[in-house]
GROMACS .gro file of C-alpha atoms in nm:
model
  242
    1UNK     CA    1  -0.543  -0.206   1.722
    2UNK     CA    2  -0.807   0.042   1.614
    3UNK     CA    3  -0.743   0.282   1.917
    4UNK     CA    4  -0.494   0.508   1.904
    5UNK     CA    5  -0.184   0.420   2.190
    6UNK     CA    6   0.139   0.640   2.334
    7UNK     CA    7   0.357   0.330   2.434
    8UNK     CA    8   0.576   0.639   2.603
    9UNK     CA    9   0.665   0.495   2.947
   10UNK     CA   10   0.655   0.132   2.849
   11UNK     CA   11   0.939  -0.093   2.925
   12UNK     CA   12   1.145  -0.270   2.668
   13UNK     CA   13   1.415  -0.558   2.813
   14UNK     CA   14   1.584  -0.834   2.634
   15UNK     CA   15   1.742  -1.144   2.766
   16UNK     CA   16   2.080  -0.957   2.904
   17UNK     CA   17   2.020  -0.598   3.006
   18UNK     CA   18   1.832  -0.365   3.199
   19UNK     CA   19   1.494  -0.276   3.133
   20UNK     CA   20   1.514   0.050   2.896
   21UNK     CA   21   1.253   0.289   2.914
   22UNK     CA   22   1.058   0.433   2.645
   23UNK     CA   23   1.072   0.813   2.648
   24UNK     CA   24   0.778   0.976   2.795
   25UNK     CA   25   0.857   1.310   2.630
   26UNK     CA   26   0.809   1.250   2.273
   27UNK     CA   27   0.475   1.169   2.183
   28UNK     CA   28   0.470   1.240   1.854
   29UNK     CA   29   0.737   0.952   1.854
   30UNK     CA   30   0.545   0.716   2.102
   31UNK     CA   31   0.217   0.719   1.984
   32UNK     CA   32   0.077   0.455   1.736
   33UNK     CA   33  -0.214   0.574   1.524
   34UNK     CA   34  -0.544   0.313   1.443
   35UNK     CA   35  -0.373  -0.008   1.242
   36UNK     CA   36  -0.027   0.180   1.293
   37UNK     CA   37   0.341   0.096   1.321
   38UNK     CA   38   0.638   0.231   1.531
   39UNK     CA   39   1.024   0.114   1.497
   40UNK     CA   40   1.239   0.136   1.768
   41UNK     CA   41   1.586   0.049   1.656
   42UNK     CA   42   1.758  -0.233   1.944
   43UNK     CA   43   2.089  -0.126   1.868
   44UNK     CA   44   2.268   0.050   2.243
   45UNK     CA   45   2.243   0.373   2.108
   46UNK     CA   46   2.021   0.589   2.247
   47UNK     CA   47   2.178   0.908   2.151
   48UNK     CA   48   2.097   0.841   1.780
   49UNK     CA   49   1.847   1.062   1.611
   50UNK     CA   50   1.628   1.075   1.472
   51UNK     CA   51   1.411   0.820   1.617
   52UNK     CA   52   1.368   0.609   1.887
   53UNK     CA   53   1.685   0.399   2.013
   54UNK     CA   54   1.703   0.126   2.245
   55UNK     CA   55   1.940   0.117   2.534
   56UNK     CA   56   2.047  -0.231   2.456
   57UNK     CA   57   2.110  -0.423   2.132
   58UNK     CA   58   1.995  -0.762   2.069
   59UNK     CA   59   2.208  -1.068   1.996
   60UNK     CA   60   2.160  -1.211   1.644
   61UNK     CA   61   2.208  -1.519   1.772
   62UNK     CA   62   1.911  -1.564   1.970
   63UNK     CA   63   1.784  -1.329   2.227
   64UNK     CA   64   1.411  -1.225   2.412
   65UNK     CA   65   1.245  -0.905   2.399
   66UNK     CA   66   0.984  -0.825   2.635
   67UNK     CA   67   0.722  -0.520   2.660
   68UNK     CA   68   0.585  -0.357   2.978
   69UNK     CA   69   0.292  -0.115   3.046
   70UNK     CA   70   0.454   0.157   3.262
   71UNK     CA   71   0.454  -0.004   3.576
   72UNK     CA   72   0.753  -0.196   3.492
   73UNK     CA   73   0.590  -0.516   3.568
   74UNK     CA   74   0.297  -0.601   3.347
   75UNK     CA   75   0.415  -0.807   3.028
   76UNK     CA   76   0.201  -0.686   2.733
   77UNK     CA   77   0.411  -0.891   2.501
   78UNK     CA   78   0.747  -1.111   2.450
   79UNK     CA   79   0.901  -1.298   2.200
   80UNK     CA   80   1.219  -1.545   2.231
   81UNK     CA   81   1.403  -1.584   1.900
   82UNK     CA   82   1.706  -1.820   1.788
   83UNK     CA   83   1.963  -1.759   1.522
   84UNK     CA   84   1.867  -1.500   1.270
   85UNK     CA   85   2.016  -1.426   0.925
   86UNK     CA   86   2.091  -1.064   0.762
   87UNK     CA   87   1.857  -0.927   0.592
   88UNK     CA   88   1.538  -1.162   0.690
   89UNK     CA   89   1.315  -1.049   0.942
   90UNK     CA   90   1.169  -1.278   1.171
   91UNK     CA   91   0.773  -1.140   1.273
   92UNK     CA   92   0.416  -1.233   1.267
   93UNK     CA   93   0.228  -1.323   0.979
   94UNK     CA   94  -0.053  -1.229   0.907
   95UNK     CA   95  -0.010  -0.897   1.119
   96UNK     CA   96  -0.131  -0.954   1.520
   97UNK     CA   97  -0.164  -1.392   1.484
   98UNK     CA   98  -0.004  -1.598   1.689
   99UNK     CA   99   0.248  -1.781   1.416
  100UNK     CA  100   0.571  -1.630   1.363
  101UNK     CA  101   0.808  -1.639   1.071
  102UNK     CA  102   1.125  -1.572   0.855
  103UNK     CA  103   1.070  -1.298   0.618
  104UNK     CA  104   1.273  -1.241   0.312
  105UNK     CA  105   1.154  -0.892   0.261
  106UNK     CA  106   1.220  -0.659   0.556
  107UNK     CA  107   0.897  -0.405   0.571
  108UNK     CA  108   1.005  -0.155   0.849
  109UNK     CA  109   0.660   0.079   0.928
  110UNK     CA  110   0.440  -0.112   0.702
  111UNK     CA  111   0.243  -0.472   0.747
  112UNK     CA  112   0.472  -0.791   0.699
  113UNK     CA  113   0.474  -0.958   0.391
  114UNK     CA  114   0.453  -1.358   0.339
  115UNK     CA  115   0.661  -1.545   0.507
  116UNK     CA  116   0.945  -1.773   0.443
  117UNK     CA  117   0.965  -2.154   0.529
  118UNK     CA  118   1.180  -2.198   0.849
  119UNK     CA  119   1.550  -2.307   0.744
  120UNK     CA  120   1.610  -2.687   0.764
  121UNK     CA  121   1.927  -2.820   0.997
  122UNK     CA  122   2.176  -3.112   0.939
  123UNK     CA  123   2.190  -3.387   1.248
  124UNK     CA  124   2.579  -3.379   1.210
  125UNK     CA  125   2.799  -3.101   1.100
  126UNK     CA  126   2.995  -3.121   0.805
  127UNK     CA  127   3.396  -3.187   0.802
  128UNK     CA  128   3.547  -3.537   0.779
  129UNK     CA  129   3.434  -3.899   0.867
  130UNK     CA  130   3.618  -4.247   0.869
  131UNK     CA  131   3.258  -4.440   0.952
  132UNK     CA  132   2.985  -4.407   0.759
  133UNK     CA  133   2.645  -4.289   0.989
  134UNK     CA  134   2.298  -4.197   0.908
  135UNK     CA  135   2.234  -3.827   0.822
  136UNK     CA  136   1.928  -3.678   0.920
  137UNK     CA  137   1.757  -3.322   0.793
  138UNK     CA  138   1.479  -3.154   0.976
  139UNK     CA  139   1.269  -2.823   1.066
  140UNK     CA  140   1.140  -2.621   1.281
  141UNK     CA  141   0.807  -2.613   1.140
  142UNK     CA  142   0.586  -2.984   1.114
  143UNK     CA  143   0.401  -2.845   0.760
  144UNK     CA  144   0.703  -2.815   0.585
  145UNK     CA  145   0.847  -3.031   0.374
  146UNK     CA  146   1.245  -3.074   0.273
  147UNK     CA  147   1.407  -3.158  -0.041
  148UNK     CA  148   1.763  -3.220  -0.123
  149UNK     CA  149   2.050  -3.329  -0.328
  150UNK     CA  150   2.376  -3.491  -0.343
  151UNK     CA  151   2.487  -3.366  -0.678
  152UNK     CA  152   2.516  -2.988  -0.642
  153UNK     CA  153   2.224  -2.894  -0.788
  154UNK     CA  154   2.004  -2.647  -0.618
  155UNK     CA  155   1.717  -2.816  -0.437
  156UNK     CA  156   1.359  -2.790  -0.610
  157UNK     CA  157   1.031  -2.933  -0.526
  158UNK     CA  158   1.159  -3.191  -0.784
  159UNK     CA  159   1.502  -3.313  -0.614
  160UNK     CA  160   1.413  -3.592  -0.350
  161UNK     CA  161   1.180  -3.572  -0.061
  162UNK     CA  162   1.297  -3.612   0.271
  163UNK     CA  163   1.149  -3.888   0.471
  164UNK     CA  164   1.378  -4.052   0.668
  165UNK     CA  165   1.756  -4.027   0.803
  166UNK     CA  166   1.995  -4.158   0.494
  167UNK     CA  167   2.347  -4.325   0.498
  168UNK     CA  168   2.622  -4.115   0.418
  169UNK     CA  169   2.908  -4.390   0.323
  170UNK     CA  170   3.133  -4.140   0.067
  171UNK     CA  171   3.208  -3.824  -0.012
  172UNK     CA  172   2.896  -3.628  -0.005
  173UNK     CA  173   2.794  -3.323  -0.061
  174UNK     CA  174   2.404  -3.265   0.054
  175UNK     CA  175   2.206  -2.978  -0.037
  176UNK     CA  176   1.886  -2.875   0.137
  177UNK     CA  177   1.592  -2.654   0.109
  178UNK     CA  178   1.236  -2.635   0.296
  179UNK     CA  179   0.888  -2.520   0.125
  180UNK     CA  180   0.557  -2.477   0.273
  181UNK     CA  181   0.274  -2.427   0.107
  182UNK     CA  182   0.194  -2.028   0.134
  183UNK     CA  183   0.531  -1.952   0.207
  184UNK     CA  184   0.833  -1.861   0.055
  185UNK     CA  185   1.095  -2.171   0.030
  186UNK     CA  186   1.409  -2.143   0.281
  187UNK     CA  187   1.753  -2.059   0.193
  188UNK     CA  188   1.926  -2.334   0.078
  189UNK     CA  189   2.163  -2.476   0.334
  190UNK     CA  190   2.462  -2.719   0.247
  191UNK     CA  191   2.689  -2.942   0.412
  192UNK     CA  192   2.991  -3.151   0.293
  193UNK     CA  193   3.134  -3.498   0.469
  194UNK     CA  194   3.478  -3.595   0.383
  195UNK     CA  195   3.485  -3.952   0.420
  196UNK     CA  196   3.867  -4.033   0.459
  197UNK     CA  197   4.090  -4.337   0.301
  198UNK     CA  198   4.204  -4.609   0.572
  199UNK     CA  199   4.540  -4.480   0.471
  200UNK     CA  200   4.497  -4.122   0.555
  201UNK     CA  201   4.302  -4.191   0.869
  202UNK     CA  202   4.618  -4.276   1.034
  203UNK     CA  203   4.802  -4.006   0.885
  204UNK     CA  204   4.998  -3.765   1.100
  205UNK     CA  205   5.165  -3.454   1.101
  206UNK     CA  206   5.348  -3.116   1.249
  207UNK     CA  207   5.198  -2.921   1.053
  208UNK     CA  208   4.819  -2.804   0.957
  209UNK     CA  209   4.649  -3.018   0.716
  210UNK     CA  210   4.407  -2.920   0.457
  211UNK     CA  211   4.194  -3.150   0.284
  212UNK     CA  212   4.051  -3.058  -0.067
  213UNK     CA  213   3.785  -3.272  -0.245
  214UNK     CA  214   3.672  -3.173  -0.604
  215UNK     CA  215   3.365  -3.451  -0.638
  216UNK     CA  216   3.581  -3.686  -0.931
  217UNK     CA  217   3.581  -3.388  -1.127
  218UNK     CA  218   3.940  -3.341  -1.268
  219UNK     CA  219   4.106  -2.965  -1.157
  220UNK     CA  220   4.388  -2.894  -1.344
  221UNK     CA  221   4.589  -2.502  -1.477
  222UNK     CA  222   4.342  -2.475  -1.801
  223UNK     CA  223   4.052  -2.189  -1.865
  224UNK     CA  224   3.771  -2.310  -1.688
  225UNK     CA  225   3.475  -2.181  -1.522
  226UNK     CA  226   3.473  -2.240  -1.156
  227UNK     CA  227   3.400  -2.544  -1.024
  228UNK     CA  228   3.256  -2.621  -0.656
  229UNK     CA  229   3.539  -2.824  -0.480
  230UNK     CA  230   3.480  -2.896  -0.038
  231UNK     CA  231   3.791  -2.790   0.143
  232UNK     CA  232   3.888  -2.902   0.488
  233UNK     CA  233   4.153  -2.722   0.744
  234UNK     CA  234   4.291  -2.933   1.023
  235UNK     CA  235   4.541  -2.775   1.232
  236UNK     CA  236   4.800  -2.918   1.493
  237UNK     CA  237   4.731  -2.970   1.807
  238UNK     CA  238   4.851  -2.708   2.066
  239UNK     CA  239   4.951  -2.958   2.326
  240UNK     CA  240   5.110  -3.213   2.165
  241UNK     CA  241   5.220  -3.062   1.832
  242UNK     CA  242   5.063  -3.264   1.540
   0.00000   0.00000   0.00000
């Protein structure tokens, strides 16, 4: 804004908790200057100084935050937000539009930097299989465009291009990342499917099970360098034992 604002009586609520008020008292802590910033840290702690402290923290998982003009009751802005990763802020970009995204660079007090593309999600959770199904990858955001492997190699603009759900009929171990033009690409995310032998699928046991798969590569005692290997835990069942 190019007015000057005291946001010192506002309201601040998230999805959970009370509405927490924003000290009245302080304006040389409430008031944003022309084209300004002012952090107020969500964290329950609002005996923390210096700064300004929120009376309830927000869930990393996904959570709302709301703001209120002083009456309590008229919303000035909210956001809802889903999972979010350390270290990556999640804001608008450019500064006061309407489209909101992961940031890879955390700029407290000063205007958000480019933005990265949204992190692409697997249609079934990794972990073991006995019939082979069709795997699908997607996004949050329609522009952006997914690329992945099945090798271990890090996904590039060069690996394939997602287009459509894919069987997954062995051992597998896909690879993901998103880009968007203007954007940063996404972290890359990874799943591995286990696809089990007729003659383990029947297997059973009193104890836990774990399931290692090194990708044909052969592990034995010798100097190596490390080698990626998918490793599954399966433990007994509390009710009937196995």
């Amino acid at each position: 804004s190019s007015i000057t604002i005291d946001i010192g009586g506002m309201w601040l609520e998230d999805a959970a908790n009370p509405p927490w008020q924003i000290l009245d008292d302080r304006p040389a802590e409430t008031t944003i200057g022309p084209y300004g910033y002012l952090l107020i840290w969500a964290d329950d702690d609002i005996g923390h100084t210096p700064g300004l402290h929120a009376g309830f923290k927000l869930d990393k998982d996904g959570d709302q935050i709301s703001l209120y003009d002083t009456d309590g009751t008229t919303l000035i802005d909210s956001i809802i937000f889903d999972d979010q990763d350390a270290n990556i802020s999640y804001g608008r970009y450019p500064d006061a539009s309407d489209d909101w995204y992961n940031m890879p660079d955390p700029t407290p007090l000063l205007p958000n930097t480019v933005g990265m593309a949204a992190t692409p999600y697997f249609s079934h959770p990794g972990g073991t299989f006995a019939t082979n199904f069709s795997l699908g990858l997607a996004t949050k955001s329609p522009p952006a465009q997914i690329y992945y492997t099945t090798n271990g190699d890090e996904p590039t603009t060069g690996s394939t291009l997602y287009t459509a759900p894919f069987t997954v009929n062995l051992t597998t171990w896909v690879r993901a990342r998103a880009y968007e033009p203007g954007l940063v690409p996404s972290p890359i995310v990874s799943e591995t499917y286990i696809k089990l032998d007729p003659d383990v699928q029947s297997f059973s046991s009193n104890l836990p099970i774990v399931l290692i798969d090194s990708f044909g590569a052969n592990i034995d005692n010798a100097d190596r360098s490390h080698h990626p290997i998918s490793m599954v835990f399966i433990d007994t069942d509390e009710i009937i034992g196995r």
